[in-house]
mmCIF file of C-alpha atoms in Angstrom:
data_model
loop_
_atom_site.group_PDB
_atom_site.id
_atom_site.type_symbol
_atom_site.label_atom_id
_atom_site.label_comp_id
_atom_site.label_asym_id
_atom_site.label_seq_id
_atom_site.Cartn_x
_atom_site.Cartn_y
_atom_site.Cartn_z
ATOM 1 C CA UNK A 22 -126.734 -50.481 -161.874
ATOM 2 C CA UNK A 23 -124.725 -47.872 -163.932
ATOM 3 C CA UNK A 24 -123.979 -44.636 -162.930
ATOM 4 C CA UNK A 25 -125.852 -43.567 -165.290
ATOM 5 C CA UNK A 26 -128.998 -45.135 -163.761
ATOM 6 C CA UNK A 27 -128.189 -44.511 -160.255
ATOM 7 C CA UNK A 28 -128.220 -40.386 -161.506
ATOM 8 C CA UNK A 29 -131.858 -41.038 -163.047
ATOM 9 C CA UNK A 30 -133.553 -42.846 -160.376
ATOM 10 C CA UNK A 31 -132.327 -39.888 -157.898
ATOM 11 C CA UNK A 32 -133.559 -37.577 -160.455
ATOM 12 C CA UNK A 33 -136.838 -39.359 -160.418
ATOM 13 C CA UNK A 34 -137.270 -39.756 -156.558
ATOM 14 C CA UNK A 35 -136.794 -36.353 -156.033
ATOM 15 C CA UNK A 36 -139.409 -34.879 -158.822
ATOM 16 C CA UNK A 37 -141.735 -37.739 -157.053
ATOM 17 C CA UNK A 38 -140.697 -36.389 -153.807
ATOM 18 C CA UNK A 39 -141.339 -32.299 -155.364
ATOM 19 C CA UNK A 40 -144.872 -33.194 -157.047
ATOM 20 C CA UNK A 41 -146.185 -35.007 -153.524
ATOM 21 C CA UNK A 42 -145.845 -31.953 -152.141
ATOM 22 C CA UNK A 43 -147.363 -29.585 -154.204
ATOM 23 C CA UNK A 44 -150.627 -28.146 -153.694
ATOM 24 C CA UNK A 45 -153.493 -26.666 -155.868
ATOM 25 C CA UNK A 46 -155.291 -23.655 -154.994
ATOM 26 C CA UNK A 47 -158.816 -22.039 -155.875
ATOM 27 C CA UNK A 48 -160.011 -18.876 -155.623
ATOM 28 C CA UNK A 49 -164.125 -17.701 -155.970
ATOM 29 C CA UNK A 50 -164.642 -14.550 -154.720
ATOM 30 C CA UNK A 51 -164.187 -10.599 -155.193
ATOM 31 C CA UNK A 52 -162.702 -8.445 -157.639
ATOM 32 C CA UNK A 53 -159.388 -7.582 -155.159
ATOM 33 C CA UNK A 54 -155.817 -9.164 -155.126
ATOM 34 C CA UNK A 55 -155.447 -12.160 -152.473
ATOM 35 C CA UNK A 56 -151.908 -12.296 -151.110
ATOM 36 C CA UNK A 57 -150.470 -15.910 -149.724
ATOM 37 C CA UNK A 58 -147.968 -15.597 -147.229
ATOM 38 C CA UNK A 59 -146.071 -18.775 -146.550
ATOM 39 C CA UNK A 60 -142.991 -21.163 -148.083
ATOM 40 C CA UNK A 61 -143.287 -18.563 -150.679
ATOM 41 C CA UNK A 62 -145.703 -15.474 -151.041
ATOM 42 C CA UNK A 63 -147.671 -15.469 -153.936
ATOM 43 C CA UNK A 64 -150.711 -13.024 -155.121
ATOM 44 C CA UNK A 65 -154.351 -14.185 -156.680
ATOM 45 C CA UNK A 66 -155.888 -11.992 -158.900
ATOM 46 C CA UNK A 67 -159.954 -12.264 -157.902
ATOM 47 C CA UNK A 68 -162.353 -12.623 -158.251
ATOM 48 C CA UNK A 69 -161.042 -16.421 -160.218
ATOM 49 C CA UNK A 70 -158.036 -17.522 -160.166
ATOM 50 C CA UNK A 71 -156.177 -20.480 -159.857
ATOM 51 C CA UNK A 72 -152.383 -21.864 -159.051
ATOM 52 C CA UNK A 73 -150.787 -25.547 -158.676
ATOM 53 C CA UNK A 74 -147.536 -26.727 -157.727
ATOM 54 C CA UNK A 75 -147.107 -24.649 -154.117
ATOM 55 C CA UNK A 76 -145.468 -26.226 -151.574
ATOM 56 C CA UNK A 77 -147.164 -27.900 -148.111
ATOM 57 C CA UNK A 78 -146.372 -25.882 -145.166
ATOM 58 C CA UNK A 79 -148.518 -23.041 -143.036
ATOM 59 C CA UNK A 80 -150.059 -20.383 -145.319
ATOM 60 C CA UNK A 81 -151.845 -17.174 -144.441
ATOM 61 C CA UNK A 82 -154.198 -15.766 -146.600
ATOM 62 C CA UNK A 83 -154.957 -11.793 -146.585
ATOM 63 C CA UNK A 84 -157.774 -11.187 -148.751
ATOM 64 C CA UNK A 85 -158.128 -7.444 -150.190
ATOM 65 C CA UNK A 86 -160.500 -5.184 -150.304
ATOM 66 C CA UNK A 87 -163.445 -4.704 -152.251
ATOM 67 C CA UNK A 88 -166.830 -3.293 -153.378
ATOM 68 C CA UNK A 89 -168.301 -5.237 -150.180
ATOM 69 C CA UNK A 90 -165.547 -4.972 -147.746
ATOM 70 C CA UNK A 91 -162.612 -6.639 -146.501
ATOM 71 C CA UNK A 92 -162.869 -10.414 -145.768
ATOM 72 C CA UNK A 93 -161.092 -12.037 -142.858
ATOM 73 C CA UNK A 94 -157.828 -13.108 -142.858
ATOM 74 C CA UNK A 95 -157.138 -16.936 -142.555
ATOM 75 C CA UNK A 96 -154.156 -19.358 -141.700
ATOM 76 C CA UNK A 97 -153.930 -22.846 -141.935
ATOM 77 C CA UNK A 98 -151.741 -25.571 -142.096
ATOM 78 C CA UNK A 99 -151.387 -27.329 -145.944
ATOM 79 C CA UNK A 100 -150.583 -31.172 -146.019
ATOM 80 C CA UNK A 101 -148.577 -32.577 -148.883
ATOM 81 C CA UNK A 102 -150.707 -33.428 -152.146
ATOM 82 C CA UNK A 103 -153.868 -31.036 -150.770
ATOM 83 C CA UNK A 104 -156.754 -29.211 -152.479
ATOM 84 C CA UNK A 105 -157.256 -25.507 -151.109
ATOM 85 C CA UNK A 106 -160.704 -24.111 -151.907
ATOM 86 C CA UNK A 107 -160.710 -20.232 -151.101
ATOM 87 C CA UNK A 108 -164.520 -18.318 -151.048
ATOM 88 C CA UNK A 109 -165.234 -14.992 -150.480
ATOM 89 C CA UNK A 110 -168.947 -13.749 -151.393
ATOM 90 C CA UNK A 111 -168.520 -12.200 -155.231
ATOM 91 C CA UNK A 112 -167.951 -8.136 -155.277
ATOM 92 C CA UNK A 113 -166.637 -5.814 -157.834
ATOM 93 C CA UNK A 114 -164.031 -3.747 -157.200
ATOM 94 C CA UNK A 115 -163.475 -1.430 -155.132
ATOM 95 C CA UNK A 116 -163.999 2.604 -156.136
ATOM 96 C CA UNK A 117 -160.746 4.373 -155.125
ATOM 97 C CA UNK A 118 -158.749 7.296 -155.637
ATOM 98 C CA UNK A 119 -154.554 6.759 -155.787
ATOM 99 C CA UNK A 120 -152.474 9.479 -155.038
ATOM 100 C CA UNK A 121 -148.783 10.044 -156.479
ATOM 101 C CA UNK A 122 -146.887 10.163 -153.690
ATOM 102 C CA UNK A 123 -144.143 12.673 -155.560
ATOM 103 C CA UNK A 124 -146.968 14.397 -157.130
ATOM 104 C CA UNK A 125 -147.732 17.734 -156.573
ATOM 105 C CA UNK A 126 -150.567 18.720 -154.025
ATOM 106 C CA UNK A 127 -148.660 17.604 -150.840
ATOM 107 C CA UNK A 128 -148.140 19.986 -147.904
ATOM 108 C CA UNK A 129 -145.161 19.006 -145.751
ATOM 109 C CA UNK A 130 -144.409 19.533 -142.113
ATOM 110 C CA UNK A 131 -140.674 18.968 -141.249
ATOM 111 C CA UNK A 132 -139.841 18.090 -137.454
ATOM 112 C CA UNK A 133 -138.667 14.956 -135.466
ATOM 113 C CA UNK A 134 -141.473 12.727 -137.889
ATOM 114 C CA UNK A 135 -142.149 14.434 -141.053
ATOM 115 C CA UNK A 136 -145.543 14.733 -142.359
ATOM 116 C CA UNK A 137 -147.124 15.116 -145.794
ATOM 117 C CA UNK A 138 -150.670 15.392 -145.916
ATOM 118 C CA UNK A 139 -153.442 15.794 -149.216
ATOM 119 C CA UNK A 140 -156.973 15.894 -148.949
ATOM 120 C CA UNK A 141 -160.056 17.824 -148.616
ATOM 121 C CA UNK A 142 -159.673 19.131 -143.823
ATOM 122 C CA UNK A 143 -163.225 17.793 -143.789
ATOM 123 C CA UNK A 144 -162.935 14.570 -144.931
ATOM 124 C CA UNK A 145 -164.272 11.973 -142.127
ATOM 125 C CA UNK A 146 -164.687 8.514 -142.871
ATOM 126 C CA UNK A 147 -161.785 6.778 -145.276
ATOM 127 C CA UNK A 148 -159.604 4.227 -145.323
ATOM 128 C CA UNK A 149 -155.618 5.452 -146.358
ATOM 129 C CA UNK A 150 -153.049 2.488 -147.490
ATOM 130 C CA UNK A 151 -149.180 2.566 -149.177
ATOM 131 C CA UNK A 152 -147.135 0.187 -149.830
ATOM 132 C CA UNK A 153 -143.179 1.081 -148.839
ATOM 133 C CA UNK A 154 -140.180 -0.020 -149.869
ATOM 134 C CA UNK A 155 -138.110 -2.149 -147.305
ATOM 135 C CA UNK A 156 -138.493 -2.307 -143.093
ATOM 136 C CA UNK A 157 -138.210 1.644 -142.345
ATOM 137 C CA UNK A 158 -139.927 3.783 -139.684
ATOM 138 C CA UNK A 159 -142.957 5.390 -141.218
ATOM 139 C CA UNK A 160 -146.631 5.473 -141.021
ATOM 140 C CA UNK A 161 -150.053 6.601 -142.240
ATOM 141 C CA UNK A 162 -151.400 10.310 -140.835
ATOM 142 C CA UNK A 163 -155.268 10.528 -140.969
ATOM 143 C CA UNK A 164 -158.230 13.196 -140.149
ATOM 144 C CA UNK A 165 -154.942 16.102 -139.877
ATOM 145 C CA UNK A 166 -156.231 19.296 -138.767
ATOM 146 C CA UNK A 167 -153.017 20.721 -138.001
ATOM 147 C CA UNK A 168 -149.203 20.154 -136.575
ATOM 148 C CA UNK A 169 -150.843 19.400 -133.211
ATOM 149 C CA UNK A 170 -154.123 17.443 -134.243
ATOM 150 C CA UNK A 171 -154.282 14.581 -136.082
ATOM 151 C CA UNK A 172 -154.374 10.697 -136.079
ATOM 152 C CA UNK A 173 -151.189 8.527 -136.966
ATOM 153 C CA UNK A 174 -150.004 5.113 -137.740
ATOM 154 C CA UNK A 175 -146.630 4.186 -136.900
ATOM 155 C CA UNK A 176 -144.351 1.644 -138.097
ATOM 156 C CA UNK A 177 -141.450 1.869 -135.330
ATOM 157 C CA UNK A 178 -138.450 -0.186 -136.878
ATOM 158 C CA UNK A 179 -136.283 0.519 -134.282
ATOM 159 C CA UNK A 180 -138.787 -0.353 -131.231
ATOM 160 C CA UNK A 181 -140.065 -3.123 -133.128
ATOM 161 C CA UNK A 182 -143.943 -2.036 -132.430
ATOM 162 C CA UNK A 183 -146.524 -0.864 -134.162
ATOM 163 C CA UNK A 184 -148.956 2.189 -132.990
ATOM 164 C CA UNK A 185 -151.714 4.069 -133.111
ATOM 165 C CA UNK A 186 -151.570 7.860 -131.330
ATOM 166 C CA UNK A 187 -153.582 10.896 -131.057
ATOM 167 C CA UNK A 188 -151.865 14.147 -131.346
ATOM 168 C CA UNK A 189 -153.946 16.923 -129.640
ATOM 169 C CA UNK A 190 -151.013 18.844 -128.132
ATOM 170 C CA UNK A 191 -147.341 19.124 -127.937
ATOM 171 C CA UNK A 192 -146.916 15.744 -127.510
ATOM 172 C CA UNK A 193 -149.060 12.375 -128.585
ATOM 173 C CA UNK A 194 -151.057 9.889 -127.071
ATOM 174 C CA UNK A 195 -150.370 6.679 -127.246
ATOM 175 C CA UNK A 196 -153.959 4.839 -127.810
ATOM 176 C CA UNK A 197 -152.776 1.005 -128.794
ATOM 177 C CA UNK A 198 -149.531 -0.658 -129.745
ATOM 178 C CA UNK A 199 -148.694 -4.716 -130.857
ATOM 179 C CA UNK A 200 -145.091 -5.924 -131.699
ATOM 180 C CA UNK A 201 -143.981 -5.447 -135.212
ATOM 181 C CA UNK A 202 -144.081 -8.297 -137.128
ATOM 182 C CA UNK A 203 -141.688 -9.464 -139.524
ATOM 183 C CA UNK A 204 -142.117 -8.403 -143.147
ATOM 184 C CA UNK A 205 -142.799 -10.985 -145.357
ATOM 185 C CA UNK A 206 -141.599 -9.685 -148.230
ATOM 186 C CA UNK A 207 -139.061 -7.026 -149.280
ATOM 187 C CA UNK A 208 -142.677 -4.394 -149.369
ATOM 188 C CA UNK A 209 -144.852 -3.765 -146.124
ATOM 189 C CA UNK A 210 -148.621 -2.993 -146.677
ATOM 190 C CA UNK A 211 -149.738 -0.218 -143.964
ATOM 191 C CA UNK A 212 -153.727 0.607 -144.046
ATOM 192 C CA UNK A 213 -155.752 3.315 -141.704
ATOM 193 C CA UNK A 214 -159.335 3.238 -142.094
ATOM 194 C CA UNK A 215 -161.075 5.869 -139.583
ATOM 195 C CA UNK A 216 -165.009 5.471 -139.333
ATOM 196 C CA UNK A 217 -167.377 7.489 -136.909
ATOM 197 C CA UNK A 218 -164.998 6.608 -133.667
ATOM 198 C CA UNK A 219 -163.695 3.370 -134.719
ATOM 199 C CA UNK A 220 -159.735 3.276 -135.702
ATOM 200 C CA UNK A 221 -158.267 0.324 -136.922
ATOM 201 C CA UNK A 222 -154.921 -0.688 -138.272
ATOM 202 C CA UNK A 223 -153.829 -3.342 -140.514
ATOM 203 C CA UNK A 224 -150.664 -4.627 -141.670
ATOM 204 C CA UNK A 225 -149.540 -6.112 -144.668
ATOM 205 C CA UNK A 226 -153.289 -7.178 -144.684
ATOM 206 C CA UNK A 227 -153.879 -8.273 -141.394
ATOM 207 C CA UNK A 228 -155.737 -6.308 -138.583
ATOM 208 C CA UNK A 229 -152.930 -5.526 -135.755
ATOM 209 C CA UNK A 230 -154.509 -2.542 -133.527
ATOM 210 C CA UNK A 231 -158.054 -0.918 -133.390
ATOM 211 C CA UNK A 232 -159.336 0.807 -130.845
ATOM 212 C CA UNK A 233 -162.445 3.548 -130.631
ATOM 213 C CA UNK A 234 -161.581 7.705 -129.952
ATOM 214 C CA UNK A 235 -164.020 10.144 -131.209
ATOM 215 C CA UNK A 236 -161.727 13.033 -130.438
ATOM 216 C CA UNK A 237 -160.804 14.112 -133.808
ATOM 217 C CA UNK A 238 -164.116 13.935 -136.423
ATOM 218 C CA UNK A 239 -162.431 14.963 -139.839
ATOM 219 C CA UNK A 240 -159.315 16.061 -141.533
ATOM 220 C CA UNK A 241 -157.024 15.876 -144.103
ATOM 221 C CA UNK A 242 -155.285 12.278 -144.903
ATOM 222 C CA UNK A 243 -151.532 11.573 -145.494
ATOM 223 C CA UNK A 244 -147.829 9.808 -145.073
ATOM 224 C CA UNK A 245 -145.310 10.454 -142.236
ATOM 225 C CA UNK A 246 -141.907 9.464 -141.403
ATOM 226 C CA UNK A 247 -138.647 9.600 -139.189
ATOM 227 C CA UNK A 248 -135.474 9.895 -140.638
ATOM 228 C CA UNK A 249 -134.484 9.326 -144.172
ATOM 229 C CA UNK A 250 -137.552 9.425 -146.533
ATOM 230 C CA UNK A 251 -138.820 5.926 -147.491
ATOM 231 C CA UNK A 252 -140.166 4.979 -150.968
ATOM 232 C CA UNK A 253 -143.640 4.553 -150.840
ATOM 233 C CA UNK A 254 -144.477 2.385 -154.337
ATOM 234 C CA UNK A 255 -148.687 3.316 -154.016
ATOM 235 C CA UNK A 256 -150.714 5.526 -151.532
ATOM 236 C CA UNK A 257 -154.674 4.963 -152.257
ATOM 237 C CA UNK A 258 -157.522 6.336 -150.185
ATOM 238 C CA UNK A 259 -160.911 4.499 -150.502
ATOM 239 C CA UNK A 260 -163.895 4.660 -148.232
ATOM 240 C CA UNK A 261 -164.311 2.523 -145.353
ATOM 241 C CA UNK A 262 -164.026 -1.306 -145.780
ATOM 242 C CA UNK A 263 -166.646 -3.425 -143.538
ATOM 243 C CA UNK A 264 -165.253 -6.733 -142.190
ATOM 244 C CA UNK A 265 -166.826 -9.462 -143.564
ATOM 245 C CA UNK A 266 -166.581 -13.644 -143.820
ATOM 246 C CA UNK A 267 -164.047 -15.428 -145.947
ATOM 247 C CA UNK A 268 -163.861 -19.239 -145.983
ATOM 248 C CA UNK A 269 -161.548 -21.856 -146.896
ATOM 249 C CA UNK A 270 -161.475 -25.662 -147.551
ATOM 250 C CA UNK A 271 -158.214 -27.885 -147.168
ATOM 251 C CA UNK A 272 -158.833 -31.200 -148.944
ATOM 252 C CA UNK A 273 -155.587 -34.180 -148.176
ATOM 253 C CA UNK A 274 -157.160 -36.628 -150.725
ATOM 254 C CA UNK A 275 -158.972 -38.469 -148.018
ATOM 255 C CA UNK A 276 -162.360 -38.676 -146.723
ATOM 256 C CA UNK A 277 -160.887 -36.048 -144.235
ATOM 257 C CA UNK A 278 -161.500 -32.158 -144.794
ATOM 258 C CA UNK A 279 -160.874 -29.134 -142.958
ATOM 259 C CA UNK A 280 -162.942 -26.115 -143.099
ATOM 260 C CA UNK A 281 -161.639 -22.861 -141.947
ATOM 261 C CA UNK A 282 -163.571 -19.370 -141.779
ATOM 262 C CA UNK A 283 -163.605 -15.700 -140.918
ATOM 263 C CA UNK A 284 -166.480 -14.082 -139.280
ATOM 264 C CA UNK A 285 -167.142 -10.646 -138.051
ATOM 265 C CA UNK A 286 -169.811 -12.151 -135.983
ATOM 266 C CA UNK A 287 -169.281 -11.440 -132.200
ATOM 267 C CA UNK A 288 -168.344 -13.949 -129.437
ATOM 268 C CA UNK A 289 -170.949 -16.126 -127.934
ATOM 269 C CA UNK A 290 -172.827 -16.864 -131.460
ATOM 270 C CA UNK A 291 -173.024 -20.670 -131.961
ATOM 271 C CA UNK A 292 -171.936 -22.064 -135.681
ATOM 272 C CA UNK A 293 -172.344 -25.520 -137.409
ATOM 273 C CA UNK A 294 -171.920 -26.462 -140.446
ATOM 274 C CA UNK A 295 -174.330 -27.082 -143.273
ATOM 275 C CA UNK A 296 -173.714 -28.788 -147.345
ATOM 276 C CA UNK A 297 -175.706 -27.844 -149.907
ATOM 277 C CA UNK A 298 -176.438 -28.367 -153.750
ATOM 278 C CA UNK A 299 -174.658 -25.765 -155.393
ATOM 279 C CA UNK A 300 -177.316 -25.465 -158.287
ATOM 280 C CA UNK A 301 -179.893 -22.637 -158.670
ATOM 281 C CA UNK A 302 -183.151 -22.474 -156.919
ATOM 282 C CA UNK A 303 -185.914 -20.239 -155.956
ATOM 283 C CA UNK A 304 -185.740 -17.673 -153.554
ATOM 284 C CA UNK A 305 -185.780 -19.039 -149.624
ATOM 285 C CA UNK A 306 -188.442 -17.367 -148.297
ATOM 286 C CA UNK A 307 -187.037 -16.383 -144.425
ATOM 287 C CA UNK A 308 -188.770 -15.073 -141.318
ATOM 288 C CA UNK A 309 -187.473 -12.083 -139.540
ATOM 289 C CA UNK A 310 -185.558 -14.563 -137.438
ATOM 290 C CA UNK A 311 -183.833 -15.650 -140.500
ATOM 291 C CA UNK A 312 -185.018 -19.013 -140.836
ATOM 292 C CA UNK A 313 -187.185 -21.078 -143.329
ATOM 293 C CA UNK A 314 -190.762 -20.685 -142.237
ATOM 294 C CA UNK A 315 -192.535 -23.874 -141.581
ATOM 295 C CA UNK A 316 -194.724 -24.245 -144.307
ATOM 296 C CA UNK A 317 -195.548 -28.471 -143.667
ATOM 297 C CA UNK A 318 -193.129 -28.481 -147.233
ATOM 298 C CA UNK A 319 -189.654 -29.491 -147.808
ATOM 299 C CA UNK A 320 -186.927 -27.005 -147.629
ATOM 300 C CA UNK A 321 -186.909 -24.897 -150.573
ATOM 301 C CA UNK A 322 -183.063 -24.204 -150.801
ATOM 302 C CA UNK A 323 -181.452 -27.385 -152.166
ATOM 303 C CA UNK A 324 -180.019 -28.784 -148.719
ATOM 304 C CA UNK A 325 -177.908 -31.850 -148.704
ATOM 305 C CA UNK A 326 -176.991 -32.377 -144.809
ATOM 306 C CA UNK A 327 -176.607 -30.381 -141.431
ATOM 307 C CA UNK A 328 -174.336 -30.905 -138.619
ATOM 308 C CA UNK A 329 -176.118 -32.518 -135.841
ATOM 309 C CA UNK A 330 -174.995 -33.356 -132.257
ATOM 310 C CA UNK A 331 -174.506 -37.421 -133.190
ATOM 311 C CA UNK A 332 -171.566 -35.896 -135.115
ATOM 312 C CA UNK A 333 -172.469 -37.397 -138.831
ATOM 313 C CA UNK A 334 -170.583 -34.570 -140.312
ATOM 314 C CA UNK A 335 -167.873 -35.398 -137.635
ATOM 315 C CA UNK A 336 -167.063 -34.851 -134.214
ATOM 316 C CA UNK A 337 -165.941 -30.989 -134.648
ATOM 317 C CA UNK A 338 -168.774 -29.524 -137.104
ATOM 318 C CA UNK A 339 -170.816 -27.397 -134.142
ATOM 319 C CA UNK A 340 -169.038 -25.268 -131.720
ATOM 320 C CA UNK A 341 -168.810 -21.841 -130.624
ATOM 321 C CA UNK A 342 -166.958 -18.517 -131.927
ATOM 322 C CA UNK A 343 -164.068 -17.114 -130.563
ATOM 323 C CA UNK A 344 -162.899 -13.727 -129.891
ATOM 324 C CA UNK A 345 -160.888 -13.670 -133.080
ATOM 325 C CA UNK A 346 -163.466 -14.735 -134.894
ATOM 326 C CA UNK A 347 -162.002 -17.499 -136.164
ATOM 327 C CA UNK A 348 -163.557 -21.343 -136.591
ATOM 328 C CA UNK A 349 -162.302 -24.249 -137.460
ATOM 329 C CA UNK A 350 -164.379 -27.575 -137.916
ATOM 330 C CA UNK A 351 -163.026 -31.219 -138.960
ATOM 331 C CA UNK A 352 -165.758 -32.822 -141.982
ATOM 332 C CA UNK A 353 -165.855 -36.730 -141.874
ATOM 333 C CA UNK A 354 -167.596 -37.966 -145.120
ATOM 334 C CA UNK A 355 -170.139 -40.528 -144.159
ATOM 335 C CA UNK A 356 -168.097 -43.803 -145.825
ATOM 336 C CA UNK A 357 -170.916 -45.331 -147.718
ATOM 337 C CA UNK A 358 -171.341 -46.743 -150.846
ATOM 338 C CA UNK A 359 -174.133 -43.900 -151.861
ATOM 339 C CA UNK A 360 -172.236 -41.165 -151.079
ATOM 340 C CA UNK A 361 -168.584 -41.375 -151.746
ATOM 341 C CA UNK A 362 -166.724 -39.229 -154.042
ATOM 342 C CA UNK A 363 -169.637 -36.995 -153.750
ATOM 343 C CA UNK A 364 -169.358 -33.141 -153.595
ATOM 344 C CA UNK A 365 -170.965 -30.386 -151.903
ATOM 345 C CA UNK A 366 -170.832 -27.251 -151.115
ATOM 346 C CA UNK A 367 -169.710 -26.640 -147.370
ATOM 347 C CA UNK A 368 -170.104 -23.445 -145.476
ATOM 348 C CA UNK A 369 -170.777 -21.968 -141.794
ATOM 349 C CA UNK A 370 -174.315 -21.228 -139.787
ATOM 350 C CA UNK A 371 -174.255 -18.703 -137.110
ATOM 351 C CA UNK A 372 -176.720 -18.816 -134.832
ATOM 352 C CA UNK A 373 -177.748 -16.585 -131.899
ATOM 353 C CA UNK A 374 -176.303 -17.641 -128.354
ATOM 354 C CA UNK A 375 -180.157 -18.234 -127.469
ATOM 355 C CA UNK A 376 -180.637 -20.754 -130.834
ATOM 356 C CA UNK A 377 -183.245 -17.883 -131.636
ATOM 357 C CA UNK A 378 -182.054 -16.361 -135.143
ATOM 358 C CA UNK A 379 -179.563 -16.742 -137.520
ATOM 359 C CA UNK A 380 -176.760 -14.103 -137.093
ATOM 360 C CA UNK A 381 -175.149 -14.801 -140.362
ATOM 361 C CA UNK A 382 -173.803 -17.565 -142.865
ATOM 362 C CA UNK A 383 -170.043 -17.421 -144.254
ATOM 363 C CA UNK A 384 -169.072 -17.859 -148.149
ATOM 364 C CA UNK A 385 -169.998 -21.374 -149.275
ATOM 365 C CA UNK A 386 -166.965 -23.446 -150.166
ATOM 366 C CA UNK A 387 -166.579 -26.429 -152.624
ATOM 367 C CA UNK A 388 -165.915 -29.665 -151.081
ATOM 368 C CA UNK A 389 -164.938 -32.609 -152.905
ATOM 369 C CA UNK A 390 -164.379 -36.002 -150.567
ATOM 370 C CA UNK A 391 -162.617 -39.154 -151.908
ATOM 371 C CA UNK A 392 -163.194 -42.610 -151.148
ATOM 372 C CA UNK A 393 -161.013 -43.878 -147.939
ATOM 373 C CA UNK A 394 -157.235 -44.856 -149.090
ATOM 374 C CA UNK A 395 -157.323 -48.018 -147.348
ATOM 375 C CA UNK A 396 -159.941 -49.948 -149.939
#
């Protein structure tokens, strides 16, 4: 073999080697950007969108926030060659108001952290988010009364943490605090949302503290920092996002597929999994339970299977949720000649710890199962 060829057929095993790896990605949800964090970090435009050729690896997936709420972030692991189905129930945008952060309107308070604040002093429930520029120490300021009462968000860059603190006094309260994670990017995402006495803090779209303090009702809403001033590229205050489900589905090409969901549901509720026909149909008619009334008639919802305990979905379709709220389950196609390289759509049931109602579904998911490699 020539040089010549011996240059080619390197080329050629390593484009083979490149495409193997590549992955293609689906998104069905909201109207709100969905930012993947992972070999590379890359942004989906909802509430459709679509992108091939990313590489295998572990991804998280921050979904943003819109008319409905803020679904659940996800991670996963993404095999070479895979299909990644991302759901999120559909929602407009979201109805906010951005602020210039070198506009005019600001009132500043110098001292050891400097704070700007806008905003109405009786303003109560709202969520606050900015982007900055680079890893400095900064944060978010919300429900500010005065020098000596308000809520903050810090970024500590130096301390590596993250916190939340009270200031009703001289000095503040510390109320929560989590390690600083490592940006992910060369921007970080901070977001405060304060509703009734519920705090909670997110970073670069994932939830890091929250905590409940109903010590400070309303105020103004703001930016702070220590030291030099950062760049902050956006500030935007909206109202109050809701957690709410997301779901994913991570297809290797074989009869093999994992299914991966969100839920704001608490602890304790039981899930399984159910397909359906993804076609439209009258309305269910549901008890106060939640659940099809037995009527001596077929299901009215076009139902295709249901997890059940002899594991014909597969052995890890039913379990319980965790604290995070995060479930994962493990689909096994049934390997028949009637049924493979059939589709469906896949999502989760959450039932009551007592089997007595249905808490609460998640988005359904397409599925699409191939026939086993091996024939």
């Amino acid at each position: 073999m020539t040089t010549t060829n011996h240059a080619i057929a390197f080329v050629a095993l390593t484009l083979g080697g490149t495409l193997v790896a590549q992955s293609d990605w689906q998104l069905h949800g909201g109207a709100a950007p969905v930012r993947l964090v992972g070999p590379e970090t890359v942004t989906l435009d909802g509430p459709r969108a679509q992108r091939q050729q990313l590489p295998a690896g572990d991804w998280r997936v921050h979904f943003g926030v819109d008319a409905l709420g803020q679904p659940g972030a996800l991670a996963f692991v993404v095999p070479d060659a895979a299909r990644v189905r991302l759901a999120t129930e559909r929602a407009g945008a979201v109805v906010s108001h951005a602020l210039d952060p070198n506009g005019v309107g600001w009132t500043e308070l110098a001292g050891p952290d400097t704070v700007r604040t806008t905003g109405a002093p009786d303003a109560g429930d709202y969520r606050i988010a900015a982007t900055v520029d680079g890893d400095a120490s900064c944060g978010l300021v919300a429900r500010f009364r005065s020098a000596n009462e308000f809520y903050a968000l810090l970024v500590d860059a130096t301390r590596r943490e993250v916190r939340l603190e009270r200031r009703l006094g001289d000095k503040p309260l510390v109320l929560a605090t989590a390690p600083l994670p490592t940006a992910a990017g060369k921007t970080r995402a901070l977001a405060l949302q304060v509703h009734g006495f519920r705090l909670h803090a997110f970073l670069d779209g994932e939830s890091v503290l929250q905590v409940f303090d109903g010590a400070i009702q309303r105020g103004a809403y703001g930016v702070c920092w220590r030291g030099k001033a950062p760049t902050f590229a956006s500030v935007v205050v909206s109202p109050p996002a809701s957690p709410r489900a997301s779901c994913a589905a991570v297809a290797d090409g074989s009869t093999a597929i994992a299914l991966h969901a969100s839920t704001p549901m608490s602890p304790g509720h039981a899930w399984f999994v159910e397909l359906a026909l993804d076609r439209p149909h009258p309305l269910v008619p549901l008890d106060a339970n939640g659940i099809e009334p037995w009527l001596l008639q077929p299901p009215a919802a076009p139902q295709a299977m249901l997890c059940d305990w002899k594991g014909s979905l597969g052995a890890a379709a039913l379990g319980e949720v965790p604290s995070d709220g995060k479930v994962t389950a493990r689909l096994q196609w049934p390997d028949r000649p009637g049924v493979r390289r059939l589709g469906a759509m896949a999502r989760f049931v959450f039932v009551t710890s007592d089997g007595a109602a249905v808490g609460g579904v998640s988005p359904a998911v397409r599925v699409e199962f191939q026939a086993n490699r091996s024939r």
